[in-house]
PDB file of C-alpha atoms in Angstrom:
ATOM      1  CA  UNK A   1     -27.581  14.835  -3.681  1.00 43.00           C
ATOM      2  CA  UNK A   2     -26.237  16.214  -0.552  1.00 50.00           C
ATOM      3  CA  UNK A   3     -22.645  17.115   0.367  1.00 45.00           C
ATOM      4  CA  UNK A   4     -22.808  14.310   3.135  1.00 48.00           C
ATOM      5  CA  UNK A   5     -24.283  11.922   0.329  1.00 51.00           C
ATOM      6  CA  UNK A   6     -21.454  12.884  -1.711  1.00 51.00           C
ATOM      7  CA  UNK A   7     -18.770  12.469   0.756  1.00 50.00           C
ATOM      8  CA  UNK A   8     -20.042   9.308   1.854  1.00 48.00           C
ATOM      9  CA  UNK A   9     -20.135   7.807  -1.724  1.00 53.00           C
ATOM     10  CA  UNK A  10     -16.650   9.506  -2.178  1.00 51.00           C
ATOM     11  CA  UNK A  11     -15.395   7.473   1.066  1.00 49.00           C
ATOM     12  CA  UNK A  12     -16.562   4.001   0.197  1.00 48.00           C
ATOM     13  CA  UNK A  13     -15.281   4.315  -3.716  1.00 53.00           C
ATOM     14  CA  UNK A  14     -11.834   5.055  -2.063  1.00 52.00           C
ATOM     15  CA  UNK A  15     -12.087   2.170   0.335  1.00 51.00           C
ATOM     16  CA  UNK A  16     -13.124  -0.282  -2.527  1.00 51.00           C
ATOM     17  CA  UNK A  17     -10.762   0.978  -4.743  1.00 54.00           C
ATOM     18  CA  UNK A  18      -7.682   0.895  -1.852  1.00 57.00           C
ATOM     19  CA  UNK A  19      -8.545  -2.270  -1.165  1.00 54.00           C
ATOM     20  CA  UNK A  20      -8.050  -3.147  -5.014  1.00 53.00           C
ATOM     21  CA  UNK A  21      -4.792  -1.493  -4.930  1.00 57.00           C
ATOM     22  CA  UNK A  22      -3.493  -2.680  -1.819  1.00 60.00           C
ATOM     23  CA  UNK A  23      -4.127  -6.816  -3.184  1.00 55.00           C
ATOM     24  CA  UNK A  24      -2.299  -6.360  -6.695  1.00 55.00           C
ATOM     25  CA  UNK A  25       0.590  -7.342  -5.898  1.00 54.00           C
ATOM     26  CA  UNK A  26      -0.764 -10.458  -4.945  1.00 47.00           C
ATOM     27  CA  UNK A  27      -0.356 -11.572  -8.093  1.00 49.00           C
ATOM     28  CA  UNK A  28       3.251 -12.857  -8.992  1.00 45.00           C
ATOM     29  CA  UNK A  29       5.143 -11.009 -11.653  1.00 44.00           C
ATOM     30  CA  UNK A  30       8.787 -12.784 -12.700  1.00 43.00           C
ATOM     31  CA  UNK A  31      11.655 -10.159 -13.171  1.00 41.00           C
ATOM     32  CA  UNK A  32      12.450 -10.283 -16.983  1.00 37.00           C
ATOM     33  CA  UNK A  33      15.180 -12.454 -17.949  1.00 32.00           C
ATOM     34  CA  UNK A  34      17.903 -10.403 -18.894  1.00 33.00           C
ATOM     35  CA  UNK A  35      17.335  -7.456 -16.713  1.00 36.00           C
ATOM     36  CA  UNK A  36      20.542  -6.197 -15.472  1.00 40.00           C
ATOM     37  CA  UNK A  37      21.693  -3.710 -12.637  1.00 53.00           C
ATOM     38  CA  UNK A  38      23.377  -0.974 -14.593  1.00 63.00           C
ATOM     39  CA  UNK A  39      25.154   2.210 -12.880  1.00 84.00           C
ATOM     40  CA  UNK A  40      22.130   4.829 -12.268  1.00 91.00           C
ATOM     41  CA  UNK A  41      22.799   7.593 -15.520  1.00 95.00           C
ATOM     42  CA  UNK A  42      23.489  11.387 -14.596  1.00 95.00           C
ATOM     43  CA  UNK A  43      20.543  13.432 -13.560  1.00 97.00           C
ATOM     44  CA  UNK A  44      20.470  15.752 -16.675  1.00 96.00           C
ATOM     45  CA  UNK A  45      20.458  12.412 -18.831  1.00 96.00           C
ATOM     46  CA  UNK A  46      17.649  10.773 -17.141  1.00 96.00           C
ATOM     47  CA  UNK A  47      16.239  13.718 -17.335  1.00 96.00           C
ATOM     48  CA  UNK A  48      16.290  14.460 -20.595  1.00 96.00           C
ATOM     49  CA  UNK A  49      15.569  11.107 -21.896  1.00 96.00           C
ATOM     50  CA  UNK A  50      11.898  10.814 -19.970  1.00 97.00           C
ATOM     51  CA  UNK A  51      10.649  14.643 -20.932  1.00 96.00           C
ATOM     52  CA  UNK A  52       7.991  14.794 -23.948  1.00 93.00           C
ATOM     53  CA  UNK A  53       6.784  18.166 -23.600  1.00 90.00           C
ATOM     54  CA  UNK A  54       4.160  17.617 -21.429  1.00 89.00           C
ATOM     55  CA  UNK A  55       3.571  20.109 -18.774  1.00 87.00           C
ATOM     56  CA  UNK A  56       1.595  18.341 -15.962  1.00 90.00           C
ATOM     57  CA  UNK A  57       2.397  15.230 -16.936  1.00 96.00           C
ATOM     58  CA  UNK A  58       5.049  12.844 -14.363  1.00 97.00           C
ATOM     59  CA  UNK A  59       7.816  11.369 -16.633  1.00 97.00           C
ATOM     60  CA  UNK A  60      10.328  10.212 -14.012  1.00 97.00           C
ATOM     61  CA  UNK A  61      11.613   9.884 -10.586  1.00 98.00           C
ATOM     62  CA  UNK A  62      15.164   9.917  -9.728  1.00 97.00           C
ATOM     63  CA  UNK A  63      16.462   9.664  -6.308  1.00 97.00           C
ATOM     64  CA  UNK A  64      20.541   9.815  -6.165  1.00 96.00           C
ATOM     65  CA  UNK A  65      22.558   6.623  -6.200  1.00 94.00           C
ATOM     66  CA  UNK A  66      19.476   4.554  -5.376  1.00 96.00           C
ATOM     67  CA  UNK A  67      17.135   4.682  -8.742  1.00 96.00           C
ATOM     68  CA  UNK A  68      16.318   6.386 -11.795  1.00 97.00           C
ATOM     69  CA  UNK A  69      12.931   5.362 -13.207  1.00 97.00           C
ATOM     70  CA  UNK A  70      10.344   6.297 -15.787  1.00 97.00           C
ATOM     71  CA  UNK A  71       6.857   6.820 -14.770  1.00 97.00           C
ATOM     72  CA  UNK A  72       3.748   5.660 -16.826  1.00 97.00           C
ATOM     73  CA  UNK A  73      -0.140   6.770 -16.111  1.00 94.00           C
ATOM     74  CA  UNK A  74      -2.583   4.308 -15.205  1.00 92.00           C
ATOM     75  CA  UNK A  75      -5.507   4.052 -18.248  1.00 89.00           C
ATOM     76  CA  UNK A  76      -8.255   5.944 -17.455  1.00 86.00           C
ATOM     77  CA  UNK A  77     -10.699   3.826 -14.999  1.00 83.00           C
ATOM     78  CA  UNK A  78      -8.306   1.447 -14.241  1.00 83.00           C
ATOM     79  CA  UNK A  79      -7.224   2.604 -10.618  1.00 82.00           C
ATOM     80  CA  UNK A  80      -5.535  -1.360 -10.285  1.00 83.00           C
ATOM     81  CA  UNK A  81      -3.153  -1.002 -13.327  1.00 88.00           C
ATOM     82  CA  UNK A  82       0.692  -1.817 -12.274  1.00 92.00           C
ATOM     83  CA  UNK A  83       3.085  -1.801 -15.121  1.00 92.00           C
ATOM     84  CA  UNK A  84       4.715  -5.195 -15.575  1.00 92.00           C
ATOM     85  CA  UNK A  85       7.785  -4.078 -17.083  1.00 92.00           C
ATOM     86  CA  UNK A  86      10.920  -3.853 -15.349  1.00 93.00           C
ATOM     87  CA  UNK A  87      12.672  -0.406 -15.174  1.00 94.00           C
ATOM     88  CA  UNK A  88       9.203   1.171 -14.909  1.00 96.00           C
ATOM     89  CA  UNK A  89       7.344   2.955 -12.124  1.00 97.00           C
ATOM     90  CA  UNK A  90       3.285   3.488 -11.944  1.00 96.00           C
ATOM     91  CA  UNK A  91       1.712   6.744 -11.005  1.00 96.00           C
ATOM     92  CA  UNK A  92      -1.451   5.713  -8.915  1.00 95.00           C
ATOM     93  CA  UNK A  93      -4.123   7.799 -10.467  1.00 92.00           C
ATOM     94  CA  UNK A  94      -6.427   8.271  -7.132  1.00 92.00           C
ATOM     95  CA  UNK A  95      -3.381   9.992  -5.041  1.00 94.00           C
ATOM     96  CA  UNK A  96      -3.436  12.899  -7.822  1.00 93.00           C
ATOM     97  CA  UNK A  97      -7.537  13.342  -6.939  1.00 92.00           C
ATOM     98  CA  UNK A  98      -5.956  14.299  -3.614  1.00 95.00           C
ATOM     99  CA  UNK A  99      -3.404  16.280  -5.141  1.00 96.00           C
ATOM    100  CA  UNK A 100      -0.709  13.948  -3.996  1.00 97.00           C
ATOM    101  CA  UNK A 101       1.664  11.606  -6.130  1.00 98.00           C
ATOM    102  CA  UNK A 102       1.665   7.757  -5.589  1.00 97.00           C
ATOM    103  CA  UNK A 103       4.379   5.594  -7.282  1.00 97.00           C
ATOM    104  CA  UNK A 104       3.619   2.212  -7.928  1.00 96.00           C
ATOM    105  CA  UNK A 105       5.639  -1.433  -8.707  1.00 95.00           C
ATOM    106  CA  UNK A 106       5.594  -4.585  -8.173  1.00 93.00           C
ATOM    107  CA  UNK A 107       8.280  -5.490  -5.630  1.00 92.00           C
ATOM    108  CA  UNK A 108       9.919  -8.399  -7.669  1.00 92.00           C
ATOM    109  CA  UNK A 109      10.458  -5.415 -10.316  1.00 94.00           C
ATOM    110  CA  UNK A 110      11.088  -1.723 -10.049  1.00 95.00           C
ATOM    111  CA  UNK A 111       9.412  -2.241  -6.361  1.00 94.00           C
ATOM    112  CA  UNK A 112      13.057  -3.979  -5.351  1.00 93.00           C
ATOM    113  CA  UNK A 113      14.603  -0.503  -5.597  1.00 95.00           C
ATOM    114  CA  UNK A 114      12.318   1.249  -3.113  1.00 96.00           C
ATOM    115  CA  UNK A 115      13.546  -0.097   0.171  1.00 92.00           C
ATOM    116  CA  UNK A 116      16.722   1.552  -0.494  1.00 94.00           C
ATOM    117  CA  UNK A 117      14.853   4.183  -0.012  1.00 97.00           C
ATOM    118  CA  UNK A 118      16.053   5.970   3.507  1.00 97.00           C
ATOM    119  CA  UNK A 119      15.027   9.015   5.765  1.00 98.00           C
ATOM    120  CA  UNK A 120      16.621  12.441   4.474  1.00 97.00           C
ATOM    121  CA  UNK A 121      17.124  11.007   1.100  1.00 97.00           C
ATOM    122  CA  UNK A 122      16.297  13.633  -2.259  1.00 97.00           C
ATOM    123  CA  UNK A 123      13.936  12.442  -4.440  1.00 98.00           C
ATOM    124  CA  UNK A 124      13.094  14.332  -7.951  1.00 97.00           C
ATOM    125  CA  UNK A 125      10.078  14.024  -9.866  1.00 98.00           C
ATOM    126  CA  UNK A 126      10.321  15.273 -13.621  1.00 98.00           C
ATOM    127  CA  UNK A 127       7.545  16.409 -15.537  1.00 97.00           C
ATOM    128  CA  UNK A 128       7.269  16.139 -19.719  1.00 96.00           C
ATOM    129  CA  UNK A 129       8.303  20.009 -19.824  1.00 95.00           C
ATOM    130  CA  UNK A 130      11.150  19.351 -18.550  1.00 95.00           C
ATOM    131  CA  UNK A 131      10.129  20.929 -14.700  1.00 95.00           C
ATOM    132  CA  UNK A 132      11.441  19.005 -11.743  1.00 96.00           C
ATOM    133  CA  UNK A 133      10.029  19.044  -8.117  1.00 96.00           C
ATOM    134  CA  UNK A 134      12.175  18.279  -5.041  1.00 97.00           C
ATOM    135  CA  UNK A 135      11.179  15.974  -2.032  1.00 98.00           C
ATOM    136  CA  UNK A 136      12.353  14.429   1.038  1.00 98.00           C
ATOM    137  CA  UNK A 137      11.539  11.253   2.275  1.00 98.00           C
ATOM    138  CA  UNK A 138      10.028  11.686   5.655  1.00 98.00           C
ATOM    139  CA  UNK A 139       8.607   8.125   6.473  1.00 97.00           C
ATOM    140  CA  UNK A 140       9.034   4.770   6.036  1.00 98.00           C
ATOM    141  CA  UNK A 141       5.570   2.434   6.683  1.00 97.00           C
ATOM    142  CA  UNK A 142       5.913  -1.452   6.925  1.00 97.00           C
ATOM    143  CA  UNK A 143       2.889  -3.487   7.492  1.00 96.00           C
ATOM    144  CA  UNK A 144       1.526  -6.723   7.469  1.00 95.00           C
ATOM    145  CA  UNK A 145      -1.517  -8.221   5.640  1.00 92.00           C
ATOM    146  CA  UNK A 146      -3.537 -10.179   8.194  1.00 92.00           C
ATOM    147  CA  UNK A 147      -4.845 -11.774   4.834  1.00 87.00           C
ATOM    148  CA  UNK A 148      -2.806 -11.343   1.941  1.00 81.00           C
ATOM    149  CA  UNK A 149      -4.941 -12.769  -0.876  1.00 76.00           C
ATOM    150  CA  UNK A 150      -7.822 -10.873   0.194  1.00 77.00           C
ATOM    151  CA  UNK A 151      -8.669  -7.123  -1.140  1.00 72.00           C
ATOM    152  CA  UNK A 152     -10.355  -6.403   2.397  1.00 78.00           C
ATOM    153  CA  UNK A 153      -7.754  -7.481   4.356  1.00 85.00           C
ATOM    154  CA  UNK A 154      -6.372  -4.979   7.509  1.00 92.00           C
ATOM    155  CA  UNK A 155      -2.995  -4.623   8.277  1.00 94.00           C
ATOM    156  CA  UNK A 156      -0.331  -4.218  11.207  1.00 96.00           C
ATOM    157  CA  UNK A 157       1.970  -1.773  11.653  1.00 96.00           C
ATOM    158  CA  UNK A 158       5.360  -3.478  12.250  1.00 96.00           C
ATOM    159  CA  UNK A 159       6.711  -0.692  14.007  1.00 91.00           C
ATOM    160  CA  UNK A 160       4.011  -0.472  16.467  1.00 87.00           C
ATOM    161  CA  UNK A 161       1.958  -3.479  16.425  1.00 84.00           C
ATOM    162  CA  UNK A 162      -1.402  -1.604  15.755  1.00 94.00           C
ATOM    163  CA  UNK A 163      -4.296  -2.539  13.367  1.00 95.00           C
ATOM    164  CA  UNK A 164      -5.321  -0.617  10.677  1.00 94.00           C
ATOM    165  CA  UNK A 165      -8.393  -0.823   8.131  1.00 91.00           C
ATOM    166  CA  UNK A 166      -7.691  -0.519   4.452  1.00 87.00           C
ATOM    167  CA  UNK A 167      -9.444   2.769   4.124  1.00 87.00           C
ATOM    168  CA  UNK A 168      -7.612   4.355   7.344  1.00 91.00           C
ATOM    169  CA  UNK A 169      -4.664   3.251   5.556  1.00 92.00           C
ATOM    170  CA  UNK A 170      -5.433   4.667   2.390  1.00 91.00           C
ATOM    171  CA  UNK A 171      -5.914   8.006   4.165  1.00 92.00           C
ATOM    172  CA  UNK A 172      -2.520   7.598   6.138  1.00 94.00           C
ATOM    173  CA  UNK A 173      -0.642   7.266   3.164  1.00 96.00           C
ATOM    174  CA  UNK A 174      -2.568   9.430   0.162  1.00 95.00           C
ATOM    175  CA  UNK A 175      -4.068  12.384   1.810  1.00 95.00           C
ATOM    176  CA  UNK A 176      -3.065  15.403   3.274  1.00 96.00           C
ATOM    177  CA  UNK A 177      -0.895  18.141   2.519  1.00 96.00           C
ATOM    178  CA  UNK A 178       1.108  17.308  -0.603  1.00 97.00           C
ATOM    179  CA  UNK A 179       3.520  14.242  -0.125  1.00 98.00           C
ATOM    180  CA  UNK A 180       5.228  11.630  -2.934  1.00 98.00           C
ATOM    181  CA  UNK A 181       4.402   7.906  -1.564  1.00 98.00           C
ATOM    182  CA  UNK A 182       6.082   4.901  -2.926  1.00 98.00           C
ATOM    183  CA  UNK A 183       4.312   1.765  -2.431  1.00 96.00           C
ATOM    184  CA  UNK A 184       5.558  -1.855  -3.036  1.00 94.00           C
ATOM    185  CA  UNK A 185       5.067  -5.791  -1.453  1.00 92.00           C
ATOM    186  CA  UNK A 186       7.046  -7.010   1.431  1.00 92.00           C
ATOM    187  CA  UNK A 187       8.263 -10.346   1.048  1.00 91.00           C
ATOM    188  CA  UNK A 188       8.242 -12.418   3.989  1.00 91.00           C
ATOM    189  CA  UNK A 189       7.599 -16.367   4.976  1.00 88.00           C
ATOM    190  CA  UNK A 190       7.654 -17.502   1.426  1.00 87.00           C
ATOM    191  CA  UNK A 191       5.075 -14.842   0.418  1.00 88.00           C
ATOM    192  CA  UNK A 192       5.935 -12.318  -1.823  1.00 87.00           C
ATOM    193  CA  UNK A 193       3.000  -9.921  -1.039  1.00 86.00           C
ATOM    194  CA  UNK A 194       3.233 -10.821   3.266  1.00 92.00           C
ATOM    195  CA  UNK A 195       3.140  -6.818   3.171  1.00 92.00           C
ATOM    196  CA  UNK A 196       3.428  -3.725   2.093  1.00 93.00           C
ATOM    197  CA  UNK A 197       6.071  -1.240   2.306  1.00 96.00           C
ATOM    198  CA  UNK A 198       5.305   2.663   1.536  1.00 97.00           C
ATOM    199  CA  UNK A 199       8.122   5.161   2.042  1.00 98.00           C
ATOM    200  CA  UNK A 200       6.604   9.212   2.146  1.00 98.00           C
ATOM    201  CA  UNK A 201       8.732  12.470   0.752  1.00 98.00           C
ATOM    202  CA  UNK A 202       7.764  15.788   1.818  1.00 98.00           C
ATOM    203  CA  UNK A 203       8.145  18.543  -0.742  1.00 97.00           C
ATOM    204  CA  UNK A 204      10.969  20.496  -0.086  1.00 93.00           C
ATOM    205  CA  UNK A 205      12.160  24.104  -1.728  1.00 76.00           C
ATOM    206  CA  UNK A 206      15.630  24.921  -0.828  1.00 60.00           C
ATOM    207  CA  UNK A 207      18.667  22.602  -0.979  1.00 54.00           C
ATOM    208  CA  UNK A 208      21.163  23.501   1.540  1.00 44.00           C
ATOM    209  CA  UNK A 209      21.860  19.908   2.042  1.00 44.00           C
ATOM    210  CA  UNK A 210      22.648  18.904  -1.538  1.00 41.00           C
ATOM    211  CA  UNK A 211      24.224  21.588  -3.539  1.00 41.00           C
ATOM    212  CA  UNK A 212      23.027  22.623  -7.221  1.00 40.00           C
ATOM    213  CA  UNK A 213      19.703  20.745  -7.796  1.00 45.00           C
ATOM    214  CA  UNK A 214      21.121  20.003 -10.917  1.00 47.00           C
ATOM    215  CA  UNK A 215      23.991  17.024 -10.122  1.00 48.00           C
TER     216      UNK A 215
END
């Protein structure tokens, strides 16, 4: 098989498997009775309480004062997979292919937290060993879905009115140099997946604007 074979085959599995991910929130997912809104914990708690020893493997995200959550894997060959439990985040296993990290949830669960997300905002990623990795969020993305129910639908960019396919999106979002993306729904008009919302963090390696990375 040639390299253009390759890449070609490469391109459309991406494009059939964004346009999986970008219709599972289609599906409605109630917010567990019971679930309350406690104070975020300290960093070094959270921390502590999400690492397992695992090197390379992503155990939490915490961004100050906005959330604190732990972060599951996908099973393998299940690119679709959203965890349904509250207090939970999703690593989207296809981002990592492009050495990138893509945080998944539903937006009537952990997905309510990201659009407190802001510009200039820290976010930390811990690892099972205990290693954490610093970002800043860059970029906030609304669009809508011209067809929500449908996995092939293309979307507009409500900041500038454009179209956009689902694989030109995936590439917008996922690939490049190394970036954190959250994605979630946008409710809107009585639908709760009218859109989608992804907010990008740019790795960052020196804190001048936060103090000890520690707090």
């Amino acid at each position: 098989m040639t390299l253009k074979n390759r890449s070609d085959r490469r391109t459309l599995r991406t494009c059939l498997l964004l346009a999986i991910v970008l219709s599972i929130f289609v599906r409605t997912v109630p917010v567990l009775a019971g679930s309350g809104e406690p104070g975020l914990p300290s960093f070094a708690d959270f921390s502590h309480s999400v690492q397992n020893g695992e090197m390379d493997v992503l155990r939490g995200v915490y961004v100050p004062n906005v959330l604190a959550l732990p972060v599951v894997q996908q099973p393998a060959g299940n690119p679709s997979h959203v965890s349904r439990r509250n207090g939970q985040a999703t690593q989207f296993s296809m981002a990592a292919e492009y050495d990138n990290v893509g945080l998944l949830a539903h937006n009537t669960l952990s997905g309510r937290f990201f659009s407190g997300l802001a510009i200039g905002q820290e976010v930390r990623l811990i690892y099972g060993s205990g290693k954490v990795e610093y970002f800043i969020v860059t970029e906030i993305l609304r669009y809508q879905a011209l067809q929500p129910a449908s996995p092939y639908s293309d979307f507009r960019d409500l900041h500038g009115g454009g179209l956009i396919s689902a694989g030109e999106l995936f590439k917008r979002v996922y690939t490049g140099e190394r970036h954190v993306t959250f994605q979630t729904c946008i409710e809107a008009e009585g639908n709760l997946s009218w859109g989608r919302l992804f907010i990008l963090a740019k790795p960052v390696t020196r804190y001048p604007r936060f103090g000890s990375p520690g707090r």
